[in-house]
Amino acid sequence: MPDSLFDTMRSAPIWMVWKAVKEPGRSKARKVPFYINGAPRSGVLDSAEDRGQLVSYENAQTALEQSCGVYAGLAIALGPDGRGGHWQGIDLDDIEANGLSDIANRWVRGDCGGWGYVEASPSGNGAHIIGYGKPFSALGSNGTGIEAYASGRFFTFTGLAALNDSPCRMVDLNGYVEQHLVPRHSAGRAASAGSGEEPAVHVDSKTVTELRSALTYLRADDRHLWVAVGHALKELGEVGRELWLTWSRSSAEHDPVKDPKRWDGFNPTHTSYQAVFKKAQDAGWTNPASNAAQPDHVTIDSSAPPAGRKLVGRSLAGVAMRAIEWLWVGWLPKGYITILAGETGAGKSTVFADIAARITTGAPWPGEHDCPNTRRVPERVLWLGSEDSIEEMTIPRLRACGANLDNVIEITGAMQNGKRNTFSMQDDIEAVAEWLAYARDTEKKPFAMLVIDPVTSYLPGQKLKKVDMNDAGQLRTILEPWLPLAQKFNIAIVCVTHFAKDTTKSMVHRVMGSSAFAQTCRSLCAVIEQPAKEDEEPDPHAKVFMQVKVNLPEHPGGAWKFCTERVEVGIDPRNGKPIYATKPAWDELDSALTPNTAIGKSRGPKSQYDAPFSMWLHQFFGRFPNHEWLAVSTVRNAAIDEKFASASWWDKHSGDYMDKQNVGGEWQCRPKKSPA
């Protein structure tokens, strides 16, 4: 006999437990989901990390029984399961009072195109319907008694089922929700608008994108229009609020304190979000996704084209222009890839800890005055890092810079077949897109920046297990798909990498690996040591944050000088030892500092030791005519003692002038015949 619907659900990894949590100020206890390991469900819901902690019915039931009453029952996590489909749910609340008996009866009888798993809700007055298939826009609570979700939610499980034993396959609820429930649900809009409940109009991500485009044609500093747009977007709830506040920031009169309060007073009774499209069209906007935006769409056929391929083009006359959005003007563009390069220990991670802190708190950028007009809305950062320990290096740095750690989310890997794997830029781009979509559309807290540090650690994948760093074709195959993702989610992607040791190349060509890195990005920044005067030793704490290449109109016009400072950020509870980290102390934007003036067009920083050391090295070996090789320690100590090298210069540059080899466990050296 085929498995019943409930058998299908039992074996699926969608189960958790839940308990009732009483909170101050709330008359009813809140149902809180927990993983069976005892941790509350948190983080990015429906991510690989989250779904990887869900279990089968049997495992969840065992955890429930062994909790001795701590948990109230079982729960089902709706959302994607990694097999291409979504677990879906319809919640019918107080069926008789809300006039929903016709809907419930149709599902009990199986009159909706197939059987779904149906059970009584915990109150006994409602019903839960579980299905599996395509995702759909959520229908939230609005007084109609109808809710429907395909992601980001959970249903408590009662087991009081009307159709436990049906052998039919799970039905896809998508079509029924969109054709039958959306009209019924939307009918509650007028009532909810007047009652102060959450607005009931739900739009898909495509409509949100079109609204963003339309708003670029409207002036937020026209206060009458500003208010009218607020009323029109009010019916979209948090989605509308985010659109309106983001658009409001384009006005010189934007007030980050008063504007959110003004939103609370808007009323959508006599308008709707469609009014925004009408006002934008009157101002000359054409929907880029419409046929009108592509009036001269042409297909060009060659006489003998490859099978199945045709050229597709369009006239640019109907394509709407867009302004570039910046996180930090001149440095970090949204919608593009930025490369941050530098030598090991140069301070790249310290700089980006400070940048992340400013994004997550809304603090002004270096050079801006800290006042209400320069404070931005705090945004979130997605962090992927493998070089530094998160606990010992990254978090202390973020703390030192004052970051809001609630707005920093770390990607710890990817789950596959119940096992955690290393993240791959080849394999996991769709999973990242899911996280970004969930953060933007469901949580209403979109990410502003994705940091990949270092990018070279995450290039291998299933298709290219070994990536040739000098193969531009391979790197483009991996990097270029991330550009549309950056555009779609309006996020700045920052790839951190190292400089190659060859200082004979210009800075733009010293980026580790193929030129594809530099060609793919639109902003290439570098962290280097501050150039020292000829008669001075370089200060190891004095650094420069420099724009090496920017293919966008805005250019910062110089480089930021800064020094790294060591600060205490906390105490290790395990041993009572203080925890230290570095943060940048920004100095000034030096307009005279450019890639050429800082390091020269074709080599690295000039040093007082370069030419003298080369001559001294040959003279020193001349003291030992019977020895082709000498101990490295002997030569190093002599060079430093005789003032022909410093310890830091030796560590960085001595290899340019000497051949080295290990003989019997001891490193030896000799001059190169043609020193660099």
XYZ file of C-alpha atoms in Angstrom:
676
model
C 0.000 0.000 0.000
C 1.402 3.446 -0.869
C 2.476 5.662 1.982
C -0.234 7.844 3.481
C 0.140 11.621 3.518
C 1.105 11.471 7.161
C 3.739 8.796 6.443
C 5.250 11.130 3.835
C 5.379 13.914 6.397
C 6.785 11.659 9.143
C 9.889 10.800 7.131
C 10.566 14.353 5.958
C 13.124 16.470 7.925
C 10.630 19.218 8.788
C 10.005 18.586 12.486
C 10.751 20.567 15.641
C 9.235 20.970 19.096
C 7.606 24.032 20.660
C 6.710 25.442 24.021
C 4.514 28.283 25.269
C 6.431 31.332 26.498
C 4.645 33.972 28.566
C 5.945 37.485 27.908
C 5.308 40.662 29.912
C 2.512 42.784 28.463
C 0.948 39.919 26.479
C -2.267 38.255 27.587
C -1.582 35.070 25.632
C 1.542 32.939 25.726
C 3.602 32.897 22.550
C 4.366 29.615 20.772
C 8.152 29.412 20.348
C 9.767 26.692 18.148
C 12.866 24.821 19.330
C 15.293 22.454 17.644
C 15.495 19.099 19.384
C 18.938 20.028 20.753
C 17.171 22.533 23.032
C 18.152 25.696 21.142
C 15.354 28.063 20.072
C 14.929 28.325 16.320
C 16.834 31.431 15.293
C 19.149 32.894 12.667
C 18.175 32.994 9.005
C 15.082 30.818 8.711
C 14.987 28.339 5.831
C 18.747 28.680 5.363
C 20.888 25.549 5.018
C 21.991 26.035 8.630
C 18.389 26.200 9.824
C 16.968 23.350 7.716
C 19.927 21.163 8.629
C 18.740 21.110 12.267
C 15.235 19.875 11.457
C 14.539 16.185 11.999
C 12.065 13.396 11.250
C 8.823 12.910 13.180
C 10.258 10.016 15.203
C 13.267 12.023 16.393
C 11.116 15.006 17.321
C 8.617 12.752 19.125
C 11.441 11.191 21.146
C 12.718 14.647 22.149
C 9.189 15.630 23.186
C 8.730 12.537 25.345
C 12.129 12.881 27.004
C 11.595 16.569 27.843
C 9.284 15.638 30.755
C 6.767 18.319 29.917
C 9.214 21.107 29.002
C 7.854 21.162 25.455
C 4.146 21.471 24.677
C 4.134 19.590 21.384
C 5.534 19.039 17.897
C 5.855 21.607 15.130
C 6.217 21.524 11.334
C 8.620 23.950 9.608
C 7.170 25.260 6.356
C 9.576 26.234 3.598
C 12.092 24.802 1.087
C 13.467 21.343 1.753
C 16.391 21.394 -0.672
C 14.669 19.125 -3.224
C 13.189 21.943 -5.284
C 9.844 22.224 -3.483
C 8.383 23.989 -0.457
C 6.333 22.627 2.426
C 3.212 24.798 2.467
C 0.479 25.493 4.988
C -3.007 27.038 5.131
C -4.309 28.084 8.542
C -8.081 28.513 8.885
C -8.873 30.181 12.189
C -12.287 29.987 13.950
C -13.919 28.434 10.889
C -17.585 28.954 11.794
C -17.253 32.518 13.108
C -15.296 33.609 10.013
C -17.546 31.799 7.517
C -14.828 29.463 6.292
C -16.753 26.184 6.458
C -16.942 25.954 2.671
C -13.157 26.030 2.387
C -12.620 23.488 5.146
C -15.250 21.105 3.792
C -13.798 21.206 0.281
C -10.398 20.124 1.591
C -11.886 17.391 3.748
C -13.731 16.034 0.703
C -10.722 16.444 -1.590
C -12.552 18.802 -3.975
C -9.538 21.098 -4.449
C -7.635 19.172 -7.085
C -6.086 16.658 -4.702
C -5.694 15.677 -1.082
C -3.773 17.733 1.418
C -3.034 16.676 4.950
C -5.817 18.259 7.084
C -5.921 18.371 10.862
C -7.744 20.322 13.537
C -5.803 23.266 14.964
C -4.889 23.396 18.678
C -7.991 25.482 19.496
C -10.273 22.852 17.960
C -12.116 25.625 16.064
C -9.763 25.833 13.091
C -7.799 23.668 10.686
C -4.304 23.296 9.282
C -3.807 22.125 5.688
C -0.333 20.942 4.701
C 0.859 20.653 1.097
C 4.055 20.528 -0.910
C 5.008 22.346 -4.118
C 5.803 25.816 -5.446
C 6.259 28.849 -3.166
C 3.693 31.649 -3.070
C 3.358 35.090 -1.481
C 2.373 34.824 2.173
C -1.133 35.704 3.336
C -0.781 37.102 6.840
C -3.315 37.618 9.585
C -5.841 40.333 8.675
C -9.087 39.433 10.392
C -10.435 37.102 7.692
C -9.255 33.991 9.537
C -7.212 32.961 6.480
C -3.435 32.645 6.547
C -1.154 30.827 4.117
C 2.624 30.415 4.069
C 5.293 28.581 2.093
C 8.385 29.790 3.958
C 9.618 31.361 7.149
C 6.830 29.968 9.379
C 5.911 26.899 11.397
C 2.629 25.226 12.318
C 2.007 23.464 15.608
C 1.043 19.834 15.086
C -1.932 18.180 16.795
C -2.338 14.882 14.947
C -6.127 15.401 14.982
C -6.319 14.601 11.283
C -9.338 14.174 9.058
C -7.352 12.455 6.261
C -4.503 10.563 7.910
C -4.785 7.464 5.748
C -5.137 8.809 2.209
C -2.617 7.064 -0.075
C -2.551 10.054 -2.464
C 0.462 12.267 -2.980
C 0.781 15.620 -1.270
C -0.998 18.320 -3.252
C 0.575 21.630 -4.302
C -1.382 24.400 -2.537
C 0.057 27.139 -4.792
C -2.777 27.261 -7.346
C -5.562 27.105 -4.760
C -4.023 29.857 -2.647
C -3.542 32.240 -5.564
C -6.876 31.545 -7.301
C -9.245 31.100 -4.346
C -7.712 32.350 -1.115
C -6.078 35.590 -2.289
C -9.466 37.172 -3.300
C -11.091 36.079 -0.018
C -8.089 37.292 1.949
C -7.944 40.640 0.142
C -11.594 41.267 0.946
C -10.500 41.933 4.495
C -8.331 44.839 3.425
C -10.807 47.654 4.001
C -11.761 46.358 7.432
C -8.174 45.887 8.540
C -7.161 49.324 7.255
C -9.699 50.955 9.546
C -9.095 48.702 12.516
C -5.366 49.276 12.881
C -4.494 45.636 12.094
C -1.649 44.659 9.805
C -2.550 45.655 6.194
C -3.648 42.798 3.977
C -2.214 43.690 0.555
C 0.696 41.410 -0.361
C 2.844 41.913 -3.449
C 5.531 39.756 -4.991
C 9.195 40.678 -5.296
C 8.743 41.726 -8.928
C 6.196 44.372 -7.933
C 8.483 45.619 -5.161
C 11.315 46.016 -7.685
C 8.999 47.939 -10.023
C 7.928 50.212 -7.168
C 11.577 50.979 -6.393
C 12.122 51.871 -10.040
C 9.029 54.091 -10.130
C 10.038 55.981 -6.988
C 13.306 57.094 -8.618
C 11.186 59.336 -10.873
C 9.434 61.052 -7.941
C 10.877 63.845 -5.802
C 10.777 63.136 -2.084
C 11.442 66.813 -1.337
C 7.977 67.646 -2.733
C 6.272 67.368 0.661
C 2.739 67.051 -0.753
C 3.876 64.200 -3.005
C 5.908 62.745 -0.113
C 2.779 62.447 2.019
C 0.640 61.118 -0.864
C 3.151 58.354 -1.620
C 3.209 57.419 2.079
C -0.590 56.999 2.106
C -0.413 54.917 -1.103
C 2.281 52.556 0.206
C 0.760 52.178 3.682
C -1.367 49.206 2.614
C 1.800 47.172 1.960
C 2.724 47.180 5.640
C 6.439 46.739 6.388
C 7.263 46.383 2.683
C 5.702 49.780 2.004
C 7.397 51.298 5.039
C 10.835 50.189 3.861
C 10.179 51.526 0.335
C 8.937 54.877 1.640
C 11.721 55.417 4.178
C 14.419 54.497 1.655
C 12.917 56.919 -0.872
C 12.574 59.597 1.828
C 16.336 59.589 2.359
C 16.769 61.144 -1.103
C 15.258 64.381 0.254
C 17.379 67.091 1.878
C 14.596 67.407 4.468
C 14.816 63.737 5.509
C 14.616 63.363 9.287
C 15.549 59.833 10.464
C 13.728 60.406 13.754
C 10.499 62.093 12.655
C 9.907 60.322 9.301
C 9.213 56.848 10.821
C 6.706 58.469 13.195
C 4.982 60.203 10.273
C 4.522 56.812 8.597
C 2.411 55.614 11.532
C -0.188 58.276 10.780
C -0.766 57.393 7.118
C -4.082 55.824 6.035
C -4.597 53.923 2.731
C -8.401 54.161 2.749
C -8.756 56.273 -0.417
C -5.632 55.218 -2.311
C -3.426 52.203 -3.076
C 0.124 51.413 -4.114
C -0.996 51.571 -7.763
C -1.116 55.359 -7.347
C 2.698 55.336 -7.168
C 2.893 53.836 -10.659
C 0.445 56.448 -11.977
C 2.395 59.365 -10.492
C 5.688 57.962 -11.809
C 4.246 57.469 -15.313
C 3.054 61.084 -15.263
C 6.657 62.031 -14.459
C 7.994 60.084 -17.456
C 8.651 56.656 -15.954
C 8.254 53.550 -18.091
C 8.204 50.170 -16.394
C 11.445 48.484 -17.568
C 9.669 45.101 -17.448
C 6.807 46.185 -19.716
C 6.517 45.841 -23.485
C 6.397 49.628 -23.724
C 9.942 49.760 -22.425
C 11.129 47.667 -25.368
C 9.430 49.225 -28.422
C 12.044 48.160 -30.939
C 12.785 44.643 -29.737
C 14.482 42.833 -32.614
C 15.681 39.329 -33.408
C 18.605 39.058 -35.815
C 19.054 35.759 -37.652
C 22.292 34.912 -39.432
C 22.177 32.786 -42.539
C 23.495 29.733 -40.734
C 23.175 30.224 -36.969
C 24.061 27.508 -34.502
C 21.082 25.328 -33.725
C 18.669 26.958 -31.295
C 20.559 30.256 -30.984
C 19.394 33.727 -32.085
C 20.538 37.214 -31.306
C 18.204 39.277 -29.159
C 18.431 43.053 -28.871
C 16.453 46.131 -27.963
C 16.468 49.859 -28.512
C 17.954 51.768 -25.589
C 15.425 54.550 -26.089
C 12.961 52.833 -23.770
C 15.406 51.745 -21.067
C 15.132 53.813 -17.882
C 18.379 55.169 -16.430
C 19.293 54.357 -12.838
C 21.506 56.149 -10.362
C 24.353 54.218 -8.771
C 23.743 53.475 -5.103
C 26.703 53.562 -2.755
C 27.350 52.203 0.700
C 30.372 54.496 0.946
C 30.554 56.960 -1.948
C 33.638 56.402 -4.085
C 34.584 53.190 -2.292
C 31.794 50.599 -1.973
C 29.079 50.553 -4.664
C 25.886 48.557 -4.199
C 25.028 46.151 -7.002
C 28.666 45.486 -7.909
C 31.738 43.522 -6.816
C 34.518 45.304 -4.939
C 37.979 43.762 -4.538
C 40.005 44.611 -1.404
C 43.651 43.637 -1.762
C 46.778 44.008 0.318
C 49.777 42.173 1.668
C 49.447 39.794 4.607
C 49.196 41.792 7.832
C 48.495 45.064 6.036
C 45.253 45.637 7.959
C 42.573 44.594 5.460
C 40.460 42.810 8.077
C 40.773 45.725 10.495
C 39.509 48.152 7.846
C 36.537 45.962 7.004
C 35.647 45.433 10.621
C 35.332 49.217 10.872
C 33.323 49.414 7.643
C 30.980 46.674 8.883
C 30.579 48.510 12.191
C 29.513 51.696 10.400
C 27.032 49.791 8.214
C 25.475 47.922 11.153
C 25.104 51.027 13.324
C 24.518 53.780 10.759
C 27.579 55.673 12.006
C 29.045 58.279 9.610
C 31.912 57.438 7.295
C 35.420 58.807 7.907
C 35.403 62.558 7.269
C 31.669 62.953 7.949
C 30.493 64.786 11.046
C 28.603 62.667 13.555
C 25.252 64.407 13.675
C 21.614 63.322 13.078
C 21.760 64.316 9.396
C 24.684 61.987 8.668
C 23.364 58.989 10.595
C 22.049 56.359 8.213
C 19.556 53.575 8.802
C 21.549 50.604 10.201
C 21.825 47.701 7.742
C 22.991 44.096 7.896
C 26.212 42.396 6.784
C 26.622 38.788 5.632
C 30.101 37.578 6.600
C 32.036 34.657 5.101
C 35.561 34.340 6.469
C 38.070 31.504 6.795
C 41.474 33.087 7.492
C 40.767 34.447 10.963
C 39.084 32.782 13.919
C 35.643 34.309 14.348
C 35.795 34.053 18.151
C 39.409 35.186 18.575
C 39.875 37.699 15.756
C 36.752 38.773 13.872
C 34.339 39.379 16.769
C 36.953 41.250 18.870
C 37.735 43.498 15.885
C 34.036 44.191 15.316
C 33.632 44.922 19.031
C 36.602 47.275 18.955
C 34.998 49.214 16.112
C 31.595 49.378 17.846
C 29.645 47.080 15.512
C 26.111 45.913 16.229
C 26.721 42.163 16.156
C 22.981 41.476 15.813
C 23.326 42.865 12.282
C 26.292 40.634 11.347
C 25.381 37.143 10.148
C 28.148 34.596 9.583
C 27.921 31.898 6.909
C 29.444 28.840 8.560
C 29.135 26.410 5.657
C 26.554 24.572 3.581
C 24.530 21.495 4.532
C 24.252 18.613 2.072
C 22.739 15.203 2.888
C 22.908 16.015 6.579
C 26.606 16.927 6.475
C 28.222 20.351 6.629
C 30.462 21.220 3.692
C 32.757 24.136 2.943
C 30.988 27.017 1.218
C 31.555 27.178 -2.557
C 31.030 30.197 -4.817
C 30.231 27.715 -7.591
C 27.696 25.563 -5.754
C 26.042 27.827 -3.175
C 25.075 30.985 -5.051
C 21.406 29.911 -5.130
C 21.463 29.280 -1.374
C 22.840 32.795 -0.845
C 20.077 34.159 -3.070
C 17.504 32.382 -0.875
C 18.973 33.971 2.258
C 18.992 37.422 0.660
C 15.413 37.030 -0.589
C 14.190 35.854 2.799
C 15.945 38.726 4.578
C 14.492 41.270 2.156
C 10.983 39.926 1.576
C 10.094 38.093 4.797
C 12.232 39.582 7.563
C 12.132 43.047 5.924
C 15.775 43.439 6.988
C 17.810 43.220 3.765
C 21.557 42.767 3.711
C 23.681 45.663 2.481
C 27.052 43.920 2.129
C 28.447 40.412 1.629
C 32.097 39.973 2.663
C 34.026 36.982 1.248
C 37.399 36.791 3.016
C 39.499 35.557 1.292
C 37.771 34.923 -2.020
C 40.413 32.359 -3.049
C 39.272 29.970 -0.264
C 35.792 29.598 -1.717
C 36.428 29.198 -5.468
C 36.546 25.338 -5.738
C 33.291 23.447 -6.251
C 31.665 20.445 -7.881
C 32.303 21.609 -11.448
C 35.832 22.956 -10.959
C 37.391 21.129 -8.023
C 40.800 22.681 -8.698
C 40.722 26.296 -9.863
C 43.691 27.648 -11.794
C 44.207 31.136 -10.383
C 45.900 32.233 -13.602
C 43.067 31.030 -15.863
C 40.857 34.039 -16.597
C 38.192 31.821 -18.192
C 37.792 29.689 -15.076
C 37.624 32.692 -12.757
C 35.066 34.492 -14.924
C 32.887 31.381 -14.902
C 32.820 31.545 -11.096
C 32.711 35.311 -10.527
C 30.360 36.644 -13.191
C 27.158 34.912 -11.928
C 27.548 36.937 -8.719
C 27.109 40.229 -10.582
C 23.389 39.672 -11.380
C 22.879 38.592 -7.764
C 24.457 41.845 -6.549
C 22.179 43.822 -8.886
C 19.032 41.878 -7.973
C 19.453 42.372 -4.234
C 21.196 45.774 -4.412
C 24.031 44.492 -2.256
C 27.734 45.336 -2.195
C 29.842 42.179 -2.610
C 33.379 42.594 -1.255
C 35.982 39.968 -2.130
C 39.141 40.133 -0.027
C 42.393 38.850 -1.494
C 46.162 39.253 -1.281
C 48.787 41.052 -3.312
C 51.307 38.898 -5.137
C 54.891 39.269 -3.919
C 56.133 40.505 -7.297
C 56.628 44.231 -6.616
C 57.811 44.866 -10.179
C 54.149 45.012 -11.250
C 51.773 47.932 -10.831
C 49.325 47.708 -7.949
C 46.334 46.830 -10.146
C 48.259 43.852 -11.545
C 49.490 42.621 -8.164
C 46.070 41.246 -7.193
C 46.598 37.549 -6.494
C 45.644 35.390 -9.479
C 44.309 36.232 -12.919
C 43.430 39.709 -14.181
C 39.818 38.451 -14.155
C 39.606 39.642 -10.526
C 40.457 43.207 -11.440
C 38.338 43.112 -14.596
C 35.197 41.790 -12.885
C 35.119 44.347 -10.083
C 34.026 47.973 -10.415
C 35.998 49.104 -7.381
C 39.472 47.853 -6.474
C 40.731 49.053 -3.099
C 44.014 48.347 -1.375
C 45.446 48.578 2.125
C 49.184 49.288 2.209
C 51.768 50.685 4.589
C 52.082 54.462 4.566
C 55.065 55.449 2.413
C 57.911 56.611 4.654
C 60.332 59.399 3.948
C 63.675 58.323 2.552
C 65.500 58.926 5.822
C 62.884 57.276 8.054
C 61.890 53.731 8.910
C 58.273 52.843 7.973
C 55.828 52.963 10.874
C 54.278 49.448 10.984
C 51.038 50.915 12.394
C 50.675 53.666 9.770
C 48.480 52.481 6.874
C 46.722 53.763 3.758
C 43.294 52.786 2.402
C 43.487 53.547 -1.306
C 41.236 53.377 -4.364
C 43.328 51.649 -7.050
C 40.676 51.387 -9.746
C 37.061 52.563 -9.954
C 35.005 52.188 -13.154
C 32.197 54.392 -11.854
C 31.700 58.178 -12.033
C 32.433 58.934 -8.384
C 36.059 58.855 -7.285
C 37.230 59.680 -3.751
C 40.103 61.814 -5.034
C 42.833 60.551 -2.754
C 43.593 57.935 -0.115
C 42.707 57.681 3.561
C 45.578 57.628 6.020
C 44.997 55.748 9.257
C 46.824 54.070 12.114
C 45.904 50.799 13.778
C 45.194 51.035 17.493
C 45.199 48.172 19.998
C 42.284 48.292 22.432
C 40.886 46.004 25.117
C 37.425 44.716 24.184
C 36.583 42.279 26.977
C 37.668 39.522 29.363
C 37.859 35.825 28.460
C 35.464 34.126 30.935
C 37.471 30.896 30.750
C 40.694 32.267 32.211
C 40.110 35.925 33.079
C 42.613 37.138 30.474
C 41.935 40.445 28.679
C 40.946 40.275 25.003
C 42.594 42.779 22.671
C 41.842 43.797 19.077
C 42.864 46.463 16.584
C 40.757 49.232 15.116
C 41.617 51.980 12.605
C 42.079 55.573 13.764
C 41.298 57.557 10.615
C 43.519 60.550 9.912
C 42.880 62.453 6.674
C 42.021 61.998 3.008
C 45.324 62.805 1.308
C 44.645 63.931 -2.261
C 48.329 63.561 -3.148
C 48.358 59.834 -2.403
C 47.687 57.770 -5.535
C 48.777 54.273 -6.587
C 51.626 55.851 -8.554
C 52.842 58.275 -5.886
C 52.548 55.674 -3.138
C 54.484 52.845 -4.757
C 55.513 54.004 -8.222
C 54.124 52.762 -11.511
C 56.177 49.611 -11.743
C 57.462 48.623 -8.302
C 56.777 48.565 -4.631
C 57.666 51.155 -1.979
C 61.096 52.679 -2.353
C 63.536 51.847 0.433
C 66.874 53.202 1.565
C 68.114 49.609 1.692
C 67.431 48.439 -1.884
C 70.637 49.389 -3.741
C 73.023 49.419 -0.706
C 71.956 45.917 0.369
C 72.645 44.447 -3.054
C 76.190 45.838 -3.073
C 76.825 44.891 0.576
C 75.604 41.317 0.045
C 78.202 40.590 -2.623
C 80.921 42.256 -0.560
C 79.927 40.250 2.539
C 80.135 36.926 0.693
C 83.523 38.066 -0.617
C 84.752 37.765 2.958
C 84.213 33.993 2.689
C 85.826 33.023 -0.650
C 85.621 29.298 0.131
C 81.901 29.307 0.908
C 79.234 29.557 -1.796
C 76.470 29.170 0.831
C 76.217 30.753 4.294
C 73.689 30.339 7.096
C 70.727 32.680 6.664
C 70.915 33.681 10.334
C 74.567 34.702 9.902
C 73.853 36.933 6.914
C 70.702 38.396 8.462
C 72.382 39.348 11.734
C 75.319 40.924 9.915
C 73.085 42.957 7.582
C 71.076 44.350 10.497
C 74.139 44.994 12.688
C 75.927 46.840 9.878
C 72.776 48.925 9.096
C 72.262 47.556 5.582
C 68.823 46.152 6.424
C 66.144 46.391 9.071
C 64.385 43.336 10.457
C 61.103 44.221 8.716
C 62.836 44.975 5.409
C 64.743 41.675 5.584
C 61.570 39.681 6.133
C 59.854 41.272 3.141
C 62.627 41.785 0.588
C 65.731 39.700 1.265
C 64.378 36.910 -0.922
C 64.565 39.247 -3.931
C 68.369 39.213 -3.672
C 69.204 35.698 -2.471
C 68.671 32.051 -3.268
C 67.742 30.024 -0.164
C 67.758 26.294 0.553
C 67.365 24.001 3.542
C 70.403 21.789 4.149
C 70.177 19.279 6.994
C 67.536 21.337 8.769
C 69.445 24.639 8.502
C 68.490 27.396 6.039
C 71.381 28.640 3.903
C 71.623 31.370 1.279
C 73.763 32.852 -1.473
C 73.466 35.975 -3.689
C 71.436 35.690 -6.852
C 73.452 36.109 -10.011
C 70.986 38.722 -11.267
C 69.463 40.373 -8.191
C 65.965 41.770 -8.494
